[in-house]
mmCIF file with all atom_site columns, C-alpha atoms in Angstrom:
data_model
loop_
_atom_site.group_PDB
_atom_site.id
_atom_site.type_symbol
_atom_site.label_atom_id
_atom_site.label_alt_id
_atom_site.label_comp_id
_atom_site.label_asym_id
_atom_site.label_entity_id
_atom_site.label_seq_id
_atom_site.pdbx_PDB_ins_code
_atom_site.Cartn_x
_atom_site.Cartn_y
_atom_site.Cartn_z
_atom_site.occupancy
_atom_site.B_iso_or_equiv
_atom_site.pdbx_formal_charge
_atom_site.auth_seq_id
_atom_site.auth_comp_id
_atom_site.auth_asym_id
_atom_site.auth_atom_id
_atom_site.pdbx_PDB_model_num
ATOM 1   C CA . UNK A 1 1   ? 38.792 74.043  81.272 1.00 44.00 ? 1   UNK A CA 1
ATOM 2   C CA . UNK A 1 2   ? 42.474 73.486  81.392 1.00 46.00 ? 2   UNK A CA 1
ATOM 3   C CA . UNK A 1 3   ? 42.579 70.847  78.962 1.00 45.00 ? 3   UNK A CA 1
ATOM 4   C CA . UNK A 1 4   ? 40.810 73.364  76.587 1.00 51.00 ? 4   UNK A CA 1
ATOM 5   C CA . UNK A 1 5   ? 43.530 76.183  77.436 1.00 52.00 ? 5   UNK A CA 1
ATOM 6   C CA . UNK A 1 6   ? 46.341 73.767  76.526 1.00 49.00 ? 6   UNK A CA 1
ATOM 7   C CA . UNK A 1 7   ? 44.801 72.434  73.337 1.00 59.00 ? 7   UNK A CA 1
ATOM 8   C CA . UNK A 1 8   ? 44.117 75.993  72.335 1.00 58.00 ? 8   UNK A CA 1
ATOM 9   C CA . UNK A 1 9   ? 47.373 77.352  72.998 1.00 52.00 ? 9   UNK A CA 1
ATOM 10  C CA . UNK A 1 10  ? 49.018 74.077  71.122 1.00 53.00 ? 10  UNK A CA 1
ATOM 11  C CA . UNK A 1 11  ? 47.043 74.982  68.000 1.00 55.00 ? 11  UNK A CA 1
ATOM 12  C CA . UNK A 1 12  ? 47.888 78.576  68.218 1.00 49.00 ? 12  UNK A CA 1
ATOM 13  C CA . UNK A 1 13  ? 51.481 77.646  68.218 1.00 50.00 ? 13  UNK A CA 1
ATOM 14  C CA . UNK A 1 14  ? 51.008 75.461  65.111 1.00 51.00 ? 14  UNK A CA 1
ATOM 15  C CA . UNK A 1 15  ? 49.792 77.958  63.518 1.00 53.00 ? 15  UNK A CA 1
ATOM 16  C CA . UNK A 1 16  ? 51.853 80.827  64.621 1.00 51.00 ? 16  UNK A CA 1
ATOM 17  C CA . UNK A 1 17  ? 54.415 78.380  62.901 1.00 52.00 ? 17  UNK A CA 1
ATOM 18  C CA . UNK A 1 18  ? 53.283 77.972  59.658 1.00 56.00 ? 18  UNK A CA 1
ATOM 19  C CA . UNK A 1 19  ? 53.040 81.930  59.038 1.00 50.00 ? 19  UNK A CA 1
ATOM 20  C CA . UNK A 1 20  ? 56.228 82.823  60.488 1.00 58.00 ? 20  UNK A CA 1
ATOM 21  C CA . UNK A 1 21  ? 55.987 86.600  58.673 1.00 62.00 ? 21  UNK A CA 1
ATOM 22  C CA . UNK A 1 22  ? 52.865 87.475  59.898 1.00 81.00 ? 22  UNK A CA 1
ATOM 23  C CA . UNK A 1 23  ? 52.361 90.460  62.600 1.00 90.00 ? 23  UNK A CA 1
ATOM 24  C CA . UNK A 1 24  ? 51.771 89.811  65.809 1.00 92.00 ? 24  UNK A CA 1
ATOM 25  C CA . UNK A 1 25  ? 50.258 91.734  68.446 1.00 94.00 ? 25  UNK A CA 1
ATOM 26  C CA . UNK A 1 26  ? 49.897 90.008  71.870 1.00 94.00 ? 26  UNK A CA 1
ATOM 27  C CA . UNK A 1 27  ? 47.127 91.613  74.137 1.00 96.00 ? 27  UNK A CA 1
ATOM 28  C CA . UNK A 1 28  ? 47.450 90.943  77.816 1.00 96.00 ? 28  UNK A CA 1
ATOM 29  C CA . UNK A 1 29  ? 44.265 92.042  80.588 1.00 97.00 ? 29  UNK A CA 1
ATOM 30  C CA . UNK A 1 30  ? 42.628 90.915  83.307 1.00 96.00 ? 30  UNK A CA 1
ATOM 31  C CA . UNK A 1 31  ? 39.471 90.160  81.168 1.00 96.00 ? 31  UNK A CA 1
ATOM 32  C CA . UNK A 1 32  ? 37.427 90.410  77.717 1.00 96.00 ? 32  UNK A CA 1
ATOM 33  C CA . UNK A 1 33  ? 35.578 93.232  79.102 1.00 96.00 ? 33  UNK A CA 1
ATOM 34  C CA . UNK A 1 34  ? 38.669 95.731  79.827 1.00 96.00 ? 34  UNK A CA 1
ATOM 35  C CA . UNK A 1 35  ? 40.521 94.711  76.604 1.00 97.00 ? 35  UNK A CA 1
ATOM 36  C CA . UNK A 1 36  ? 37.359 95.542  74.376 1.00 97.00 ? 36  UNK A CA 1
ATOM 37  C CA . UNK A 1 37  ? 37.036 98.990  76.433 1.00 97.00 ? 37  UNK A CA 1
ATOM 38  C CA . UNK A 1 38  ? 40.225 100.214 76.340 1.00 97.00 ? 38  UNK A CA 1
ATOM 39  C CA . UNK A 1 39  ? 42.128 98.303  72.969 1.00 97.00 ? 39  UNK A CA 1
ATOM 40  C CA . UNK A 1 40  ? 39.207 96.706  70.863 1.00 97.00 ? 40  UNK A CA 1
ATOM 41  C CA . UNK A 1 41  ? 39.361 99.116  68.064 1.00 97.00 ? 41  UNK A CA 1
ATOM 42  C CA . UNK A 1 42  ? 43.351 99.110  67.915 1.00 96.00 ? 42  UNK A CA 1
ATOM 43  C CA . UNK A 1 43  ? 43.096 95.200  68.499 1.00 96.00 ? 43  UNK A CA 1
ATOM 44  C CA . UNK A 1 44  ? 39.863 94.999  65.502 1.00 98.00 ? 44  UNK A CA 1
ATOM 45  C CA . UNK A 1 45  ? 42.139 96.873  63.310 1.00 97.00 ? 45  UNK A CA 1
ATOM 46  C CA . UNK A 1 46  ? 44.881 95.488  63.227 1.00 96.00 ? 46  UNK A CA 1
ATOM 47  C CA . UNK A 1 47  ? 43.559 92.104  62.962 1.00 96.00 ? 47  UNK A CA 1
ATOM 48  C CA . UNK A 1 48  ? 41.725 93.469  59.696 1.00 97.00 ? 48  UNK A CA 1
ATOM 49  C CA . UNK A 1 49  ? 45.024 94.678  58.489 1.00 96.00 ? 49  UNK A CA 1
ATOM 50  C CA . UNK A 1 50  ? 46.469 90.894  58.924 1.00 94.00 ? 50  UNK A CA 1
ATOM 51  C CA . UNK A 1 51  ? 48.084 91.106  61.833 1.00 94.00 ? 51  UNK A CA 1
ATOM 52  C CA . UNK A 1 52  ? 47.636 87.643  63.947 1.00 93.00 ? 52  UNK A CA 1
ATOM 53  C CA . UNK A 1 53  ? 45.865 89.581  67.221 1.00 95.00 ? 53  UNK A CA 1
ATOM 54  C CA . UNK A 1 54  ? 46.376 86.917  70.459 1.00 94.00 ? 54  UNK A CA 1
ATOM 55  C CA . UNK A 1 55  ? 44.446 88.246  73.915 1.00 96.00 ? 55  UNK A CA 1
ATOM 56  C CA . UNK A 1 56  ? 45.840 86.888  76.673 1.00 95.00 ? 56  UNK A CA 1
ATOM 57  C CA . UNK A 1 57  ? 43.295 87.242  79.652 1.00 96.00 ? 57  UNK A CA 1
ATOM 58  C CA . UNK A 1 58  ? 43.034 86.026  83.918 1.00 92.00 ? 58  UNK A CA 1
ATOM 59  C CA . UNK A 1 59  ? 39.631 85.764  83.577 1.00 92.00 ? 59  UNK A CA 1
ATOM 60  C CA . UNK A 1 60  ? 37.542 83.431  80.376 1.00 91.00 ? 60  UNK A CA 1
ATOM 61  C CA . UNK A 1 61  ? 34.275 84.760  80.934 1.00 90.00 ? 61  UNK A CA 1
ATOM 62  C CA . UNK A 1 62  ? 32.788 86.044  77.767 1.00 90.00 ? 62  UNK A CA 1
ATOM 63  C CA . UNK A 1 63  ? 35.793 85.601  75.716 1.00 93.00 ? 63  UNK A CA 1
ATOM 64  C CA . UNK A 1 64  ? 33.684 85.733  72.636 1.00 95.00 ? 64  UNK A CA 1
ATOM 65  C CA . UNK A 1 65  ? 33.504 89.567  72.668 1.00 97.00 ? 65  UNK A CA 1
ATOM 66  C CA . UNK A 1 66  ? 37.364 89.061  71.879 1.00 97.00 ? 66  UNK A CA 1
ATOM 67  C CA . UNK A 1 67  ? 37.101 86.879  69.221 1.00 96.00 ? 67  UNK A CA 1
ATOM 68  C CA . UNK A 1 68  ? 33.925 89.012  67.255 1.00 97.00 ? 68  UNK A CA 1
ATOM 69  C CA . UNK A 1 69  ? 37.222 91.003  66.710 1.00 97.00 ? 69  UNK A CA 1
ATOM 70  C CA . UNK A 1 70  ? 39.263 88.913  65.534 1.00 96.00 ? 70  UNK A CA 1
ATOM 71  C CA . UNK A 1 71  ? 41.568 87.696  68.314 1.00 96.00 ? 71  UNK A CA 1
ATOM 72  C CA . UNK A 1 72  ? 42.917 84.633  69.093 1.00 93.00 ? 72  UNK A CA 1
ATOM 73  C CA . UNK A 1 73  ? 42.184 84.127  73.124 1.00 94.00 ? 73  UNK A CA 1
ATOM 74  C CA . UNK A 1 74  ? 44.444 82.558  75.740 1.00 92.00 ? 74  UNK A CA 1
ATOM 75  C CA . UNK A 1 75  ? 44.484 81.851  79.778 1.00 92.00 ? 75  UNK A CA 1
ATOM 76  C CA . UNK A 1 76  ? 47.226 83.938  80.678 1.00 91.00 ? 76  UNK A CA 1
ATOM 77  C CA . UNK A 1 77  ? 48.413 82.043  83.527 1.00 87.00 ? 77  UNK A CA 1
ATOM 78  C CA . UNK A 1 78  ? 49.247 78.824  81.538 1.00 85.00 ? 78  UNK A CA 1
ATOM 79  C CA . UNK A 1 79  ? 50.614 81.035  78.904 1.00 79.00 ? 79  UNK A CA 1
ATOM 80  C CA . UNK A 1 80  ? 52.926 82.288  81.239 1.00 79.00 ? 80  UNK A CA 1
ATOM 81  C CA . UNK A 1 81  ? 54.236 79.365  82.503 1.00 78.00 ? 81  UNK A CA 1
ATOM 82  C CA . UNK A 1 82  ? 55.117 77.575  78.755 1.00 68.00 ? 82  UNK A CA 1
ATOM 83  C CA . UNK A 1 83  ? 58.893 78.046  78.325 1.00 59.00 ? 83  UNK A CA 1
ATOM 84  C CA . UNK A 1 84  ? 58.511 78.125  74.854 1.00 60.00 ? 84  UNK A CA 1
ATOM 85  C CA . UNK A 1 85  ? 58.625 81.318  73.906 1.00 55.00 ? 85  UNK A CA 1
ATOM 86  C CA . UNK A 1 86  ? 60.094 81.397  70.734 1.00 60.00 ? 86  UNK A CA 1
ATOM 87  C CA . UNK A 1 87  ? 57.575 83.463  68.775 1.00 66.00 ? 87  UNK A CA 1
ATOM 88  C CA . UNK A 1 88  ? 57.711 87.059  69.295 1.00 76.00 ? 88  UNK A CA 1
ATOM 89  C CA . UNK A 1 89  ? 54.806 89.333  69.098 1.00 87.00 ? 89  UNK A CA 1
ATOM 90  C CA . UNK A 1 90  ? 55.836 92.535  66.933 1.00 89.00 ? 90  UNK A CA 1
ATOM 91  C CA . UNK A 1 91  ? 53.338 94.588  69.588 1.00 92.00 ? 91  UNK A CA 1
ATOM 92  C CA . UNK A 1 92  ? 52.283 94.530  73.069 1.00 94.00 ? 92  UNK A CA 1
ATOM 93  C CA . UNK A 1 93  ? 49.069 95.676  74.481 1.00 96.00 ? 93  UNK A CA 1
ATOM 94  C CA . UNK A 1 94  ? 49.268 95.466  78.445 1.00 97.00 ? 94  UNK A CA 1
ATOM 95  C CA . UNK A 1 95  ? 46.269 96.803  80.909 1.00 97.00 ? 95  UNK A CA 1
ATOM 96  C CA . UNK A 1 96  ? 48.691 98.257  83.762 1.00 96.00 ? 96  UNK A CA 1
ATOM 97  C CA . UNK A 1 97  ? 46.008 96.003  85.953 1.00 96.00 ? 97  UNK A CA 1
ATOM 98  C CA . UNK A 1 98  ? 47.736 92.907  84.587 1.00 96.00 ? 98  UNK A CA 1
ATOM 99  C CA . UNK A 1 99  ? 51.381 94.521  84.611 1.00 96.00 ? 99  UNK A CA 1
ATOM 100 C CA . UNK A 1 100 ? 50.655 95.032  88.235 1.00 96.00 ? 100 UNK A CA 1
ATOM 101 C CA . UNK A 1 101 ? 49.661 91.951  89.096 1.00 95.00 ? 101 UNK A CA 1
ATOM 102 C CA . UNK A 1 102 ? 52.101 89.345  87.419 1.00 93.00 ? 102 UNK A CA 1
ATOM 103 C CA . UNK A 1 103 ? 55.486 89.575  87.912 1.00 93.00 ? 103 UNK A CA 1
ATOM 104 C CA . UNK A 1 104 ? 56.188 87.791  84.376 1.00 91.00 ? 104 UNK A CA 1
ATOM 105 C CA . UNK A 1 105 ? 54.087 90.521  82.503 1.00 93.00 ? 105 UNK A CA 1
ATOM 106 C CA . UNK A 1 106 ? 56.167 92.854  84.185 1.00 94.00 ? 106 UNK A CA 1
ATOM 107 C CA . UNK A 1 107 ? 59.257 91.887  83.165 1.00 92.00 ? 107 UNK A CA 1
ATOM 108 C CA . UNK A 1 108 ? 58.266 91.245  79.764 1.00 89.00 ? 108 UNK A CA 1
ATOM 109 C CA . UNK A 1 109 ? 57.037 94.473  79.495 1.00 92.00 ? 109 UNK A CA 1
ATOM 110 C CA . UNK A 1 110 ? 60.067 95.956  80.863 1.00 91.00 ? 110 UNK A CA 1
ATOM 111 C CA . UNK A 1 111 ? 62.224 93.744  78.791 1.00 88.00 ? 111 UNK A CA 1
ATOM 112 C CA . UNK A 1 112 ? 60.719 94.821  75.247 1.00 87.00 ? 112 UNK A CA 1
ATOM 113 C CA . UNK A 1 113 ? 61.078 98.225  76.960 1.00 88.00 ? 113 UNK A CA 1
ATOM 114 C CA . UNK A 1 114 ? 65.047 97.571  77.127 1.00 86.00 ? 114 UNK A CA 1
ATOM 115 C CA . UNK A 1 115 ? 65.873 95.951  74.375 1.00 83.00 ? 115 UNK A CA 1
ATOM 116 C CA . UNK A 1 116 ? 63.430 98.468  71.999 1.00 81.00 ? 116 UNK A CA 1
ATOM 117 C CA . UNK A 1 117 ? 62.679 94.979  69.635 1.00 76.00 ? 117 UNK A CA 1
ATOM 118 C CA . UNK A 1 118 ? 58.719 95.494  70.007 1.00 86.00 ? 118 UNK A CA 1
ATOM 119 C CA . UNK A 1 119 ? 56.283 97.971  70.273 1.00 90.00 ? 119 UNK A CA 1
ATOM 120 C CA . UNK A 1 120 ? 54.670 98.822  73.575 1.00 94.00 ? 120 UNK A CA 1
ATOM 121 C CA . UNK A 1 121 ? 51.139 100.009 74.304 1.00 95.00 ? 121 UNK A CA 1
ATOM 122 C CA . UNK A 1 122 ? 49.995 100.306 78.126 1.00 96.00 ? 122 UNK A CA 1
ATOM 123 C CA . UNK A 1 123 ? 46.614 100.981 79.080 1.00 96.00 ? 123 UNK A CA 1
ATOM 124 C CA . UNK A 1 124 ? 45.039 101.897 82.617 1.00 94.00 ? 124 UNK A CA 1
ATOM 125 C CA . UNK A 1 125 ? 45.321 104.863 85.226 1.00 90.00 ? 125 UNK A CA 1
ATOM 126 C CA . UNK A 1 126 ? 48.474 104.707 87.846 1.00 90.00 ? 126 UNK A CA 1
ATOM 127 C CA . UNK A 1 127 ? 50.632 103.817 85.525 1.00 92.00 ? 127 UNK A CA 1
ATOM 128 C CA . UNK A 1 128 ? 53.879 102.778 88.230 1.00 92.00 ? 128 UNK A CA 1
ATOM 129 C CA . UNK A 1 129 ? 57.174 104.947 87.740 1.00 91.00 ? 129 UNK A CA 1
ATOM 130 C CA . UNK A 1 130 ? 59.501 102.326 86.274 1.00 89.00 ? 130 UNK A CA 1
ATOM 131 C CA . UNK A 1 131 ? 56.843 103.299 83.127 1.00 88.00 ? 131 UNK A CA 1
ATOM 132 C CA . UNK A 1 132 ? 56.181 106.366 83.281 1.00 85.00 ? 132 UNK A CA 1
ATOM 133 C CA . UNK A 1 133 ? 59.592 108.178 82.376 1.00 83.00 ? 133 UNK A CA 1
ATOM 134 C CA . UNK A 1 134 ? 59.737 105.425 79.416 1.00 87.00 ? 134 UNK A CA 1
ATOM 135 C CA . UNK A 1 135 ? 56.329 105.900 77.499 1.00 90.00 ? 135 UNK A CA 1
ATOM 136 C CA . UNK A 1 136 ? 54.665 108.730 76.407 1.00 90.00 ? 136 UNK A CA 1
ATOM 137 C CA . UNK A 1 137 ? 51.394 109.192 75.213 1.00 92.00 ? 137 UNK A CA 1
ATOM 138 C CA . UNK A 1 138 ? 49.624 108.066 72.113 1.00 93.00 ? 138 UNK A CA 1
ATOM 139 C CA . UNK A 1 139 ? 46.653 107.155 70.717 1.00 94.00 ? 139 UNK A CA 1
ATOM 140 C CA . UNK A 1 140 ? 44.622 105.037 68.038 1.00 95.00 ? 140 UNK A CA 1
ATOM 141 C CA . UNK A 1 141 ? 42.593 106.554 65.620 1.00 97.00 ? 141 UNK A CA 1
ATOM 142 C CA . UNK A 1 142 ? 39.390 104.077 65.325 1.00 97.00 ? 142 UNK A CA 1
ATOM 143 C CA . UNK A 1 143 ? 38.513 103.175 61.863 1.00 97.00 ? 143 UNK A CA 1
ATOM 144 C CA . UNK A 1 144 ? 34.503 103.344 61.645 1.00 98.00 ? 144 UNK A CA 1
ATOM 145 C CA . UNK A 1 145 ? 34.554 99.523  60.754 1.00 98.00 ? 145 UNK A CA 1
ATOM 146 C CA . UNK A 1 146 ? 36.331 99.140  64.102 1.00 98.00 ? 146 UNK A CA 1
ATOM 147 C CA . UNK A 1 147 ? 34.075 100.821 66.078 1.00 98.00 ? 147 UNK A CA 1
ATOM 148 C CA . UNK A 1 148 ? 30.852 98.801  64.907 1.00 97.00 ? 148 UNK A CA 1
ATOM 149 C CA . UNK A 1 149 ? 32.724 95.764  65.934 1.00 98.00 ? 149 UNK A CA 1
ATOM 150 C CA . UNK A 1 150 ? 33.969 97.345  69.053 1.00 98.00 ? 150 UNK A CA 1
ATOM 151 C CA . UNK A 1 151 ? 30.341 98.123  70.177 1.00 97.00 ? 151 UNK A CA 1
ATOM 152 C CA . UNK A 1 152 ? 29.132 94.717  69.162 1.00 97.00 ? 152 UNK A CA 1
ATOM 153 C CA . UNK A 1 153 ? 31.676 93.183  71.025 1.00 97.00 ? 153 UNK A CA 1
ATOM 154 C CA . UNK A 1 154 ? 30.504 95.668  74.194 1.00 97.00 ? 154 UNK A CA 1
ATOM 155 C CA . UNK A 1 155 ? 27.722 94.379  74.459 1.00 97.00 ? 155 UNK A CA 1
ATOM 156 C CA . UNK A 1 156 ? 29.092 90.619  74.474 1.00 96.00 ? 156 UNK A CA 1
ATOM 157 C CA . UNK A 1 157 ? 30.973 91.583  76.929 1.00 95.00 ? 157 UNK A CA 1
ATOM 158 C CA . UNK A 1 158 ? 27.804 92.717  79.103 1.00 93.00 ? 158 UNK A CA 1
ATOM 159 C CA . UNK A 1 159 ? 28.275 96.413  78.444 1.00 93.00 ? 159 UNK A CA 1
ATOM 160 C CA . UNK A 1 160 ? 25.239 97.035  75.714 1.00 92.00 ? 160 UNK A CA 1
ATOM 161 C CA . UNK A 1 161 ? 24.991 101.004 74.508 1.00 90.00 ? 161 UNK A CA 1
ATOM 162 C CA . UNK A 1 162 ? 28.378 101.628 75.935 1.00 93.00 ? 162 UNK A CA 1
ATOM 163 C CA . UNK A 1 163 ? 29.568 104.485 74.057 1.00 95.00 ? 163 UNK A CA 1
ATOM 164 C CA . UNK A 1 164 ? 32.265 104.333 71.893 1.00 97.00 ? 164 UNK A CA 1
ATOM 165 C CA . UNK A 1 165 ? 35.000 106.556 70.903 1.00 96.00 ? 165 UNK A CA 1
ATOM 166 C CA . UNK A 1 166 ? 37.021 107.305 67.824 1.00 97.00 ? 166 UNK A CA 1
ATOM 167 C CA . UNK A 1 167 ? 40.088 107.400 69.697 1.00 97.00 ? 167 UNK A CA 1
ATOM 168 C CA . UNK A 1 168 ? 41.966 104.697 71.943 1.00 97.00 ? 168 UNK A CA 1
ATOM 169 C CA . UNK A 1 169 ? 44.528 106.217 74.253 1.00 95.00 ? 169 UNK A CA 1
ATOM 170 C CA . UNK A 1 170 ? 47.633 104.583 75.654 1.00 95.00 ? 170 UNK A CA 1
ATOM 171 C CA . UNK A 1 171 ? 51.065 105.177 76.882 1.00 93.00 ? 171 UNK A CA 1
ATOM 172 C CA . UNK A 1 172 ? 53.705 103.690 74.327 1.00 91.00 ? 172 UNK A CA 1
ATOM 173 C CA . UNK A 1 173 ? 57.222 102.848 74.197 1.00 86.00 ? 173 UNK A CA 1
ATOM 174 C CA . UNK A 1 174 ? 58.176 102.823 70.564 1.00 67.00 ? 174 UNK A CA 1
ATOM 175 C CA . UNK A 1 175 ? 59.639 100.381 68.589 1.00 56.00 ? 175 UNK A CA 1
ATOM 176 C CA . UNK A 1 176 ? 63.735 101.090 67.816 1.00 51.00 ? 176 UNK A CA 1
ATOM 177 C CA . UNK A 1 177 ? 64.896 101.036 63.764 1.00 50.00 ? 177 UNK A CA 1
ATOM 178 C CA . UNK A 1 178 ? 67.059 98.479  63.389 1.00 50.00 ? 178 UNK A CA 1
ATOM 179 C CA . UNK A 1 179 ? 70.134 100.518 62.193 1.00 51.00 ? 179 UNK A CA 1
ATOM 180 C CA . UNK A 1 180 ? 69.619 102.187 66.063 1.00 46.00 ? 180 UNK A CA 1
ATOM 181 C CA . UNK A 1 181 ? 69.386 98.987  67.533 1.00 44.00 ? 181 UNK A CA 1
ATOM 182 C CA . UNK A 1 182 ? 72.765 98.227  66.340 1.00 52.00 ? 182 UNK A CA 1
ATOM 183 C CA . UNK A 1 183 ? 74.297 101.397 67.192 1.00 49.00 ? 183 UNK A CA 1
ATOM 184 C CA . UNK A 1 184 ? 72.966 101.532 70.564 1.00 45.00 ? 184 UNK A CA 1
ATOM 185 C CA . UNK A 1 185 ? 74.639 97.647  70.634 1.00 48.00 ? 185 UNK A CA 1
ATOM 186 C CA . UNK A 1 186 ? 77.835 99.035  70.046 1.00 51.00 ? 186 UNK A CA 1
ATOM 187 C CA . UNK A 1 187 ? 78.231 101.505 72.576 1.00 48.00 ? 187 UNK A CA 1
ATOM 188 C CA . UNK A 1 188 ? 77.270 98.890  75.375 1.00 47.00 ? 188 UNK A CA 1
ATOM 189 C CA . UNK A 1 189 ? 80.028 96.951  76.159 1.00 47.00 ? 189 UNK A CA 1
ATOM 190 C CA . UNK A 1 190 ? 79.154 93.293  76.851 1.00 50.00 ? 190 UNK A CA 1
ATOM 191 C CA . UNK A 1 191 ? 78.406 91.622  80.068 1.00 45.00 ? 191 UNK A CA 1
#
């Protein structure tokens, strides 16, 4: 199974490469079946859009429910250990499950948080207090395609007639306009 993982994420990255202005929106949960629940029709829609859509999961069971939406899927634990790291999703999509629970997650999340360069969606109940003062709410309005996909991808998942809803909720941390980004740059004095 490793070997798989590695020769998946080295074709990813070959291909990340070649469309280097391409979207990105990097999904990270504990498994297919809480992504699809709580981001499928975000993650389904986005991908339909264009956007290159790459899960990152714990757990590689039923990973096909990811991919009947068009994601890319990774073991996040390998993932997290490359030091390559120079492509840079434009979104994140984090399950505060996975936050929790790996200290790299965490400060990646926290990092995009700081620096304002990508947009940050958080998903889960609990959501710990170094969050909650910088996210607010938002949601996902579910395009109809997205939600057929969604519920087929449900039930790959081992959650048949699960019901669906038009709306995906999260706590987000927006992404800063450039010409902000700068002036917020300015006022910081280095080191």
């Amino acid at each position: 199974m490793a070997t798989r993982s590695v020769d998946s994420a080295i074709r990813w990255r070959a291909h990340a490469h070649r469309h280097p202005l391409r979207h990105r929106l990097a999904v990270v949960g504990p498994d297919a079946a809480d992504v699809v629940r709580h981001a499928g029709g975000w993650l389904f829609d986005r991908s339909a859009a264009g956007w290159e859509v790459t899960v990152l999961v714990s757990d590689l069971d039923n990973v096909g429910a990811l991919q009947i939406l068009g994601a890319t899927v990774l073991d996040l634990r390998p993932s997290l250990m490359d030091s390559n790291h120079d492509l840079w999703p434009t979104a994140v999509a984090v399950s505060v499950r996975s936050y929790l629970a790996e200290r790299a997650v965490r400060e990646g999340v926290l990092d995009c948080l700081d620096n304002g360069l990508t947009e940050v969606a958080i998903w889960g109940e609990d959501l710990p207090d170094e969050l909650a003062a910088r996210v607010g709410a938002s949601c996902h309005r579910v395009s109809v395609a997205a939600q057929a996909f969604k519920s087929c991808a449900l039930a790959a998942a081992g959650s048949p007639g699960e019901a669906v809803s038009p709306i995906e909720s999260f706590q987000s941390g927006t992404l800063l306009p450039p010409s902000f980004r700068e002036k917020m740059r300015d006022l910081v004095p280095p080191g």
